[in-house]
mmCIF file of C-alpha atoms and ligand atoms in Angstrom:
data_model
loop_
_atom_site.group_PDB
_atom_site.id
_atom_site.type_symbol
_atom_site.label_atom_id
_atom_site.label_comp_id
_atom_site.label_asym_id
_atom_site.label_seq_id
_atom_site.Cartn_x
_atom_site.Cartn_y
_atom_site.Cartn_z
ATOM 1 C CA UNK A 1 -116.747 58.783 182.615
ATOM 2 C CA UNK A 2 -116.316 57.089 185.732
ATOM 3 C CA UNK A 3 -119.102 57.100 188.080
ATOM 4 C CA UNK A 4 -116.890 57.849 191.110
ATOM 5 C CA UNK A 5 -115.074 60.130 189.663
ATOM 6 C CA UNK A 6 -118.207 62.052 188.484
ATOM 7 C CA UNK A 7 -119.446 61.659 192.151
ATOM 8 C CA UNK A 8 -115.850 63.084 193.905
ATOM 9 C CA UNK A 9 -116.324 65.987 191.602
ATOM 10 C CA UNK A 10 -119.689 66.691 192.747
ATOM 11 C CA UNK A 11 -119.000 65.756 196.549
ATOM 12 C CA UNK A 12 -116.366 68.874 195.998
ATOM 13 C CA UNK A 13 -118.727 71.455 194.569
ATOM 14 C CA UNK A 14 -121.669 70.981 196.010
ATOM 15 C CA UNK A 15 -121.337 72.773 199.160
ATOM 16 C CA UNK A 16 -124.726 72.789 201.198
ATOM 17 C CA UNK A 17 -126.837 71.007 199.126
ATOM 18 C CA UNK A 18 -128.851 67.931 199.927
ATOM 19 C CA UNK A 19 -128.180 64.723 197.429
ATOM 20 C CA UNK A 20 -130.401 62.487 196.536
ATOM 21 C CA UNK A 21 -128.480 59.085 195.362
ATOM 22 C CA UNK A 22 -129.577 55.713 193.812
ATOM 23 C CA UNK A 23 -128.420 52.703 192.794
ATOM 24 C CA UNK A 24 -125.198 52.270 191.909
ATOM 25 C CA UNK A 25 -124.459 55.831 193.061
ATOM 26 C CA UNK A 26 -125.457 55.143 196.515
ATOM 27 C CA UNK A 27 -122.307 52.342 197.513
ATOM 28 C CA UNK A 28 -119.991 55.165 196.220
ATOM 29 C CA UNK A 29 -121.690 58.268 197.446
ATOM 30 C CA UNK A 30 -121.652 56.416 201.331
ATOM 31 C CA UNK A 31 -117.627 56.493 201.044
ATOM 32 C CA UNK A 32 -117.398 59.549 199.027
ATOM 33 C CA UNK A 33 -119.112 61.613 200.995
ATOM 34 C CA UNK A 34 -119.854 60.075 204.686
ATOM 35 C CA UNK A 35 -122.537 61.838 207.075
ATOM 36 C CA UNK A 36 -123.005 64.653 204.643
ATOM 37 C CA UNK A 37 -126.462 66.459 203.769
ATOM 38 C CA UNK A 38 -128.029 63.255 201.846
ATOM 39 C CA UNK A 39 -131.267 60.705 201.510
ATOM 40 C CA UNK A 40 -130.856 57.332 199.794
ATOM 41 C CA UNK A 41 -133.438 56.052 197.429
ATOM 42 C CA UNK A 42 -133.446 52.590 198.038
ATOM 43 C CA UNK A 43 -135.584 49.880 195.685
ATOM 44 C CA UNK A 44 -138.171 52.935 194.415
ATOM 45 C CA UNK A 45 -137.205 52.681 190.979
ATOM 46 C CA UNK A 46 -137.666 56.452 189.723
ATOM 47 C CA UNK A 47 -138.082 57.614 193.232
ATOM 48 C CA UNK A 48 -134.969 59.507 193.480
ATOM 49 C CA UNK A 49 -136.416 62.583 191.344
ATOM 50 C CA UNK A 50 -139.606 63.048 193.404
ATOM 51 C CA UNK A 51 -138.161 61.995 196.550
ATOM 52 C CA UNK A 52 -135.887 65.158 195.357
ATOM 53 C CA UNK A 53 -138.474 67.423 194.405
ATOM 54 C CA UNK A 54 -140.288 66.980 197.518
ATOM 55 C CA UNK A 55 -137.140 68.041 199.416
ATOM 56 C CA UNK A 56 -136.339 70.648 197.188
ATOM 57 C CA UNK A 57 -140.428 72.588 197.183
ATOM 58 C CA UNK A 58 -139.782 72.187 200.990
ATOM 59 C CA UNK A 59 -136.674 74.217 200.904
ATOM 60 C CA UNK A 60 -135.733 75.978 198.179
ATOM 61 C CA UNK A 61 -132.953 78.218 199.706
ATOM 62 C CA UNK A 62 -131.409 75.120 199.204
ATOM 63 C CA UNK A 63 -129.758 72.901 196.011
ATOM 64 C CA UNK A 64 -131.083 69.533 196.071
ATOM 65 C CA UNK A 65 -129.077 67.119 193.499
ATOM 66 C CA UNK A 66 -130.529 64.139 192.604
ATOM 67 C CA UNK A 67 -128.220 60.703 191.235
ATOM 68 C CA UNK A 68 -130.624 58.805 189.268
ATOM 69 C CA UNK A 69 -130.480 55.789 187.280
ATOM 70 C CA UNK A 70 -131.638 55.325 183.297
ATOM 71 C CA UNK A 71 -133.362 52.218 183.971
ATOM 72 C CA UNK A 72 -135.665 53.634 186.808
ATOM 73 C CA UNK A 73 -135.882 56.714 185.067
ATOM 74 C CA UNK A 74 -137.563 54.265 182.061
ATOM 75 C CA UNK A 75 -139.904 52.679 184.950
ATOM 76 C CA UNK A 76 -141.258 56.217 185.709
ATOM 77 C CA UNK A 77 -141.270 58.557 183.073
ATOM 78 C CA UNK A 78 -143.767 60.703 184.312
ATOM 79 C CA UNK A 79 -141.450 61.818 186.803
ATOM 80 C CA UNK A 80 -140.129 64.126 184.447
ATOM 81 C CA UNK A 81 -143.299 65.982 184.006
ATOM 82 C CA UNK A 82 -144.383 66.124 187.124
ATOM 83 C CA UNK A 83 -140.288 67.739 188.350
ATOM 84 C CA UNK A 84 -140.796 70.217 185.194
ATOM 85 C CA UNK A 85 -145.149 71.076 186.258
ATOM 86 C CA UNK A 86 -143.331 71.750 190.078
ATOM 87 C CA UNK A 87 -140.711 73.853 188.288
ATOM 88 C CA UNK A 88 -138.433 74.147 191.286
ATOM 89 C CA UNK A 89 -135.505 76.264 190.627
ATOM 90 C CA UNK A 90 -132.972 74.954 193.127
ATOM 91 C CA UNK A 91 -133.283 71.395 192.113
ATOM 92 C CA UNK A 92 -130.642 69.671 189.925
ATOM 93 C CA UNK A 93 -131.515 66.114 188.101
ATOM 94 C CA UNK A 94 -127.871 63.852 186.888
ATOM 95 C CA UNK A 95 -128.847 61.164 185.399
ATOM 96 C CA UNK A 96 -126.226 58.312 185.293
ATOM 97 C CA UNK A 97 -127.044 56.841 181.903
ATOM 98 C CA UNK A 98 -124.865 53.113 181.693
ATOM 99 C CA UNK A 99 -126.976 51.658 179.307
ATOM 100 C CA UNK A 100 -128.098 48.468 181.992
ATOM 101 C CA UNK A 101 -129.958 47.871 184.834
ATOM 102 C CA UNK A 102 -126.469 47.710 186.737
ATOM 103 C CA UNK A 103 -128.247 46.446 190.164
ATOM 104 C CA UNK A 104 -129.878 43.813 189.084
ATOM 105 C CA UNK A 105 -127.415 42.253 187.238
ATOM 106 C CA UNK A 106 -126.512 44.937 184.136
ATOM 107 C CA UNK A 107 -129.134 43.460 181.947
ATOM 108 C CA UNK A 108 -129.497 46.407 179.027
ATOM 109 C CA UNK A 109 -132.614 49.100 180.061
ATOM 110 C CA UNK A 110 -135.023 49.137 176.651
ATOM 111 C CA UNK A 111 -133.169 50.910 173.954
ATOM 112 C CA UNK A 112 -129.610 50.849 175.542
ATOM 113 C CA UNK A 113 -127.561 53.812 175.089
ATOM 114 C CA UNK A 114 -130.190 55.421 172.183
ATOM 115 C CA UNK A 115 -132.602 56.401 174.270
ATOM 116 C CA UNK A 116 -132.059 60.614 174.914
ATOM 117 C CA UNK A 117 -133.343 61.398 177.787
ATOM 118 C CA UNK A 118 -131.819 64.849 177.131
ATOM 119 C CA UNK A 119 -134.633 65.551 174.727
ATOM 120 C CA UNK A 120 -137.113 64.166 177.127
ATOM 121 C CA UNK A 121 -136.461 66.287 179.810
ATOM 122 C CA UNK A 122 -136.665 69.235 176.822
ATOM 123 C CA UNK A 123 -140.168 68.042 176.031
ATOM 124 C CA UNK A 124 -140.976 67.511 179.616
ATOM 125 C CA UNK A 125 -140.149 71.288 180.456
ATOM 126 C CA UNK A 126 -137.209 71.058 182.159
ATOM 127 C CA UNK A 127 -135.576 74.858 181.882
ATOM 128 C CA UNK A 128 -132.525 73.280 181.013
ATOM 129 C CA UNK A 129 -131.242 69.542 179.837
ATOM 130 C CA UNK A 130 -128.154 68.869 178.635
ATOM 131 C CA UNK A 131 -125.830 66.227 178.154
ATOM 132 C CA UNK A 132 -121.860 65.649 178.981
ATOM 133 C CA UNK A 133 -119.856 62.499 177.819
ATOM 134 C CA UNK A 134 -115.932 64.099 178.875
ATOM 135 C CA UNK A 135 -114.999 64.254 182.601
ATOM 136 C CA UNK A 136 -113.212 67.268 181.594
ATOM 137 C CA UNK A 137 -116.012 68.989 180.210
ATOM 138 C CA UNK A 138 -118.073 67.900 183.479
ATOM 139 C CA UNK A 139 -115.340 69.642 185.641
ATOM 140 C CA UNK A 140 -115.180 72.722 183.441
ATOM 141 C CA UNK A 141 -119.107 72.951 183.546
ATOM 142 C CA UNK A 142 -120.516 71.411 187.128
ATOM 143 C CA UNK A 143 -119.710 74.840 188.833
ATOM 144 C CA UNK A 144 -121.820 76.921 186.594
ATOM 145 C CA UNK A 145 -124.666 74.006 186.697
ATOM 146 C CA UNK A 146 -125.125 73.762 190.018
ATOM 147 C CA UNK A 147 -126.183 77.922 189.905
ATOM 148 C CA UNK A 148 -128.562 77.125 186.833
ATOM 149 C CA UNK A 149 -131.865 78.200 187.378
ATOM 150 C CA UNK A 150 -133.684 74.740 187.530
ATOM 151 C CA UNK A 151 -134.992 72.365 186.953
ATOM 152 C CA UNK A 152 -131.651 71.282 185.519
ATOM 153 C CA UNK A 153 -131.279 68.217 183.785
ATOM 154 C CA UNK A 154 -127.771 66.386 182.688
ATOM 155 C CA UNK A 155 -127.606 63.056 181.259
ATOM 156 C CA UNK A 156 -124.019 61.732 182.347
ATOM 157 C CA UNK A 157 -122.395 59.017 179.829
ATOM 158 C CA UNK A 158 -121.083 56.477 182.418
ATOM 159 C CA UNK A 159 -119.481 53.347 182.620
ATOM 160 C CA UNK A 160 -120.431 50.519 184.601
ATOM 161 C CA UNK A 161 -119.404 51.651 188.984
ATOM 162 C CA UNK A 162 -117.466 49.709 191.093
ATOM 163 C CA UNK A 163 -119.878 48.190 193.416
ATOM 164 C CA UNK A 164 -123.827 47.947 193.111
ATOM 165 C CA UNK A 165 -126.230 47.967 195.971
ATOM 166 C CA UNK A 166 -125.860 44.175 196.294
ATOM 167 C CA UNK A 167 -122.151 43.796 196.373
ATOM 168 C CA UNK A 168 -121.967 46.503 198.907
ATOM 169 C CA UNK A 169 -124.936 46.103 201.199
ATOM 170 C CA UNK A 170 -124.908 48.143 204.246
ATOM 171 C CA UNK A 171 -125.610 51.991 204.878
ATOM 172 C CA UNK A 172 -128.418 53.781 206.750
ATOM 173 C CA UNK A 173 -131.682 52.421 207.050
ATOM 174 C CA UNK A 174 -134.203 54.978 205.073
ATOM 175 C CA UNK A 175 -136.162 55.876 208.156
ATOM 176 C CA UNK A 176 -133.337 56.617 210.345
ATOM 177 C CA UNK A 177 -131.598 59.040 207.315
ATOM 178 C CA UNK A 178 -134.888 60.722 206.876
ATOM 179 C CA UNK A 179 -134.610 61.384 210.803
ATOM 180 C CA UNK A 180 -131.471 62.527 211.120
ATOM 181 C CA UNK A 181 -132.110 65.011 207.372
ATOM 182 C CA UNK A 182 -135.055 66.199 208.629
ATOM 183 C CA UNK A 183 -133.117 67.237 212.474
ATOM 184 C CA UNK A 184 -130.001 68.793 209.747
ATOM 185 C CA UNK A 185 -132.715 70.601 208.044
ATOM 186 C CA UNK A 186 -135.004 71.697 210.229
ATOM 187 C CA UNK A 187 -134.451 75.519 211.981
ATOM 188 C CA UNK A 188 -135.537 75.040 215.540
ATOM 189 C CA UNK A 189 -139.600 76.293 215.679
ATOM 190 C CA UNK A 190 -140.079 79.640 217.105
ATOM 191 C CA UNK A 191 -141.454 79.624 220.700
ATOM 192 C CA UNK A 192 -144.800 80.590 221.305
ATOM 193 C CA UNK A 193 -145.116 83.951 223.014
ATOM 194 C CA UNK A 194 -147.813 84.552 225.039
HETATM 195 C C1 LIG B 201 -140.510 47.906 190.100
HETATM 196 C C2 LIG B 201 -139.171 47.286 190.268
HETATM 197 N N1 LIG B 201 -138.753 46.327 189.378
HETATM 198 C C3 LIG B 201 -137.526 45.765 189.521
HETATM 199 C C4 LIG B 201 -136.720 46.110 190.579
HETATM 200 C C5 LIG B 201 -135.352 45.443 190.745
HETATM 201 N N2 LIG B 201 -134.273 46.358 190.494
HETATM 202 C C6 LIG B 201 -133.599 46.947 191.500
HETATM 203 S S1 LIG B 201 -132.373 47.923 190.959
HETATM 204 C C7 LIG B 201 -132.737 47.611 189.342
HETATM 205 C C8 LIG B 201 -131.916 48.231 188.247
HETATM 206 C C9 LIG B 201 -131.664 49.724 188.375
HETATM 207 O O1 LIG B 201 -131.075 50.174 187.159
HETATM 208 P P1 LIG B 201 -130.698 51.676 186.938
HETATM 209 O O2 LIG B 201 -131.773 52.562 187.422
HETATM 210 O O3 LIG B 201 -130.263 51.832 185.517
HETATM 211 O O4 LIG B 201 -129.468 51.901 187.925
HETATM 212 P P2 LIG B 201 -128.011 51.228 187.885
HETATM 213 O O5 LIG B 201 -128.115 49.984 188.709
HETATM 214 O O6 LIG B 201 -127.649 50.981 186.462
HETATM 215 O O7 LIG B 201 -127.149 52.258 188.560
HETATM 216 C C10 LIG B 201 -133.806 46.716 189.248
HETATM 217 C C11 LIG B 201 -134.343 46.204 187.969
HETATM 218 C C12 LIG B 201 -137.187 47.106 191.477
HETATM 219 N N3 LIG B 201 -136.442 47.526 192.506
HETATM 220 N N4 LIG B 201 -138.403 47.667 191.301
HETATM 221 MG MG1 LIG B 202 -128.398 52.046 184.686
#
């Protein structure tokens, strides 16, 4: 599958819920979907998922979706137990599985494409893990995943995007997208009544 076209799918069914890119995800996701409901991980290698989670136990009328890579999902692991010990139900983990560290200049992650990550969000306790390889069996099933009781897990068989983080530089600084999620997000506090 194409990244992009995986993310275009996604950008159409998501509705109000907050994404979480990475990576080669982020470049695409900035022209994708401009000034919507999202938070860039940036450099965190396997920071997307608990940057996520944090988002999602904050708000869980809401669907958080998190674009992560394989290689920093290698670097931190134990991200996947600690998203499966926090349970949350609204949040949705893709994983973007390419084989490389596409960044930093698509050197292959340990293991290449054999590693299944599918069974290690099983293990982990993820309520659900899955995996799709067809972009018309992503289509068919991104609807009903996105209403999955979570956490949700889908490895994604990608190829290689069309621009990384360092052929595309640019977008948001973190702070100031935090800022301007957390003003999108927040309901304005009740006033004190005397
Ligand atoms: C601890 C740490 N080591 C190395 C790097 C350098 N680095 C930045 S992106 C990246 C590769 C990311 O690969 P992956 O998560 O598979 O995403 P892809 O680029 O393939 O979309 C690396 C090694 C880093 N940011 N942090
Ligand atoms: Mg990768």
């Amino acid at each position: 599958m194409k990244p992009e076209e995986v993310l275009t799918l996604i950008a159409a069914n998501r509705g109000t819920a907050v994404c979480i890119p990475t990576m080669t995800t982020a470049p695409a996701w900035r022209t994708i979907a401009p000034d919507d409901l999202s938070a860039t991980c940036a450099g965190f290698m396997g920071g997307a998922s608990s940057l996520g989670l944090g988002i999602a136990l904050a708000r869980p009328d809401r669907r958080v979706i998190v674009f992560d890579g394989d290689g920093s999902l290698l670097m931190q692991l134990g991200s996947l137990a600690t998203v499966a010990g926090a349970a949350p139900r609204n949040l949705v983990h893709l994983l973007f599985k390419n084989g490389v560290y596409h960044t930093s200049g698509a050197q292959i992650i340990p293991g290449g494409l054999t590693v299944d990550f599918v069974m290690m969000a099983k293990a982990a306790g993820y309520r659900h893990a899955s995996a799709i390889r067809d972009i018309d069996d992503f289509k068919r099933r991104l609807p009903e995943l996105l209403k999955t009781e979570g956490p949700v897990f889908v490895e994604l068989h990608t190829g290689l995007a069309e621009q990384t983080p360092m052929t595309a530089r640019g977008g948001t600084p973190f702070p100031q997208q935090v800022e301007e999620l957390r003003a999108k997000l927040l309901k304005p506090k009740a006033r004190a009544t005397s």
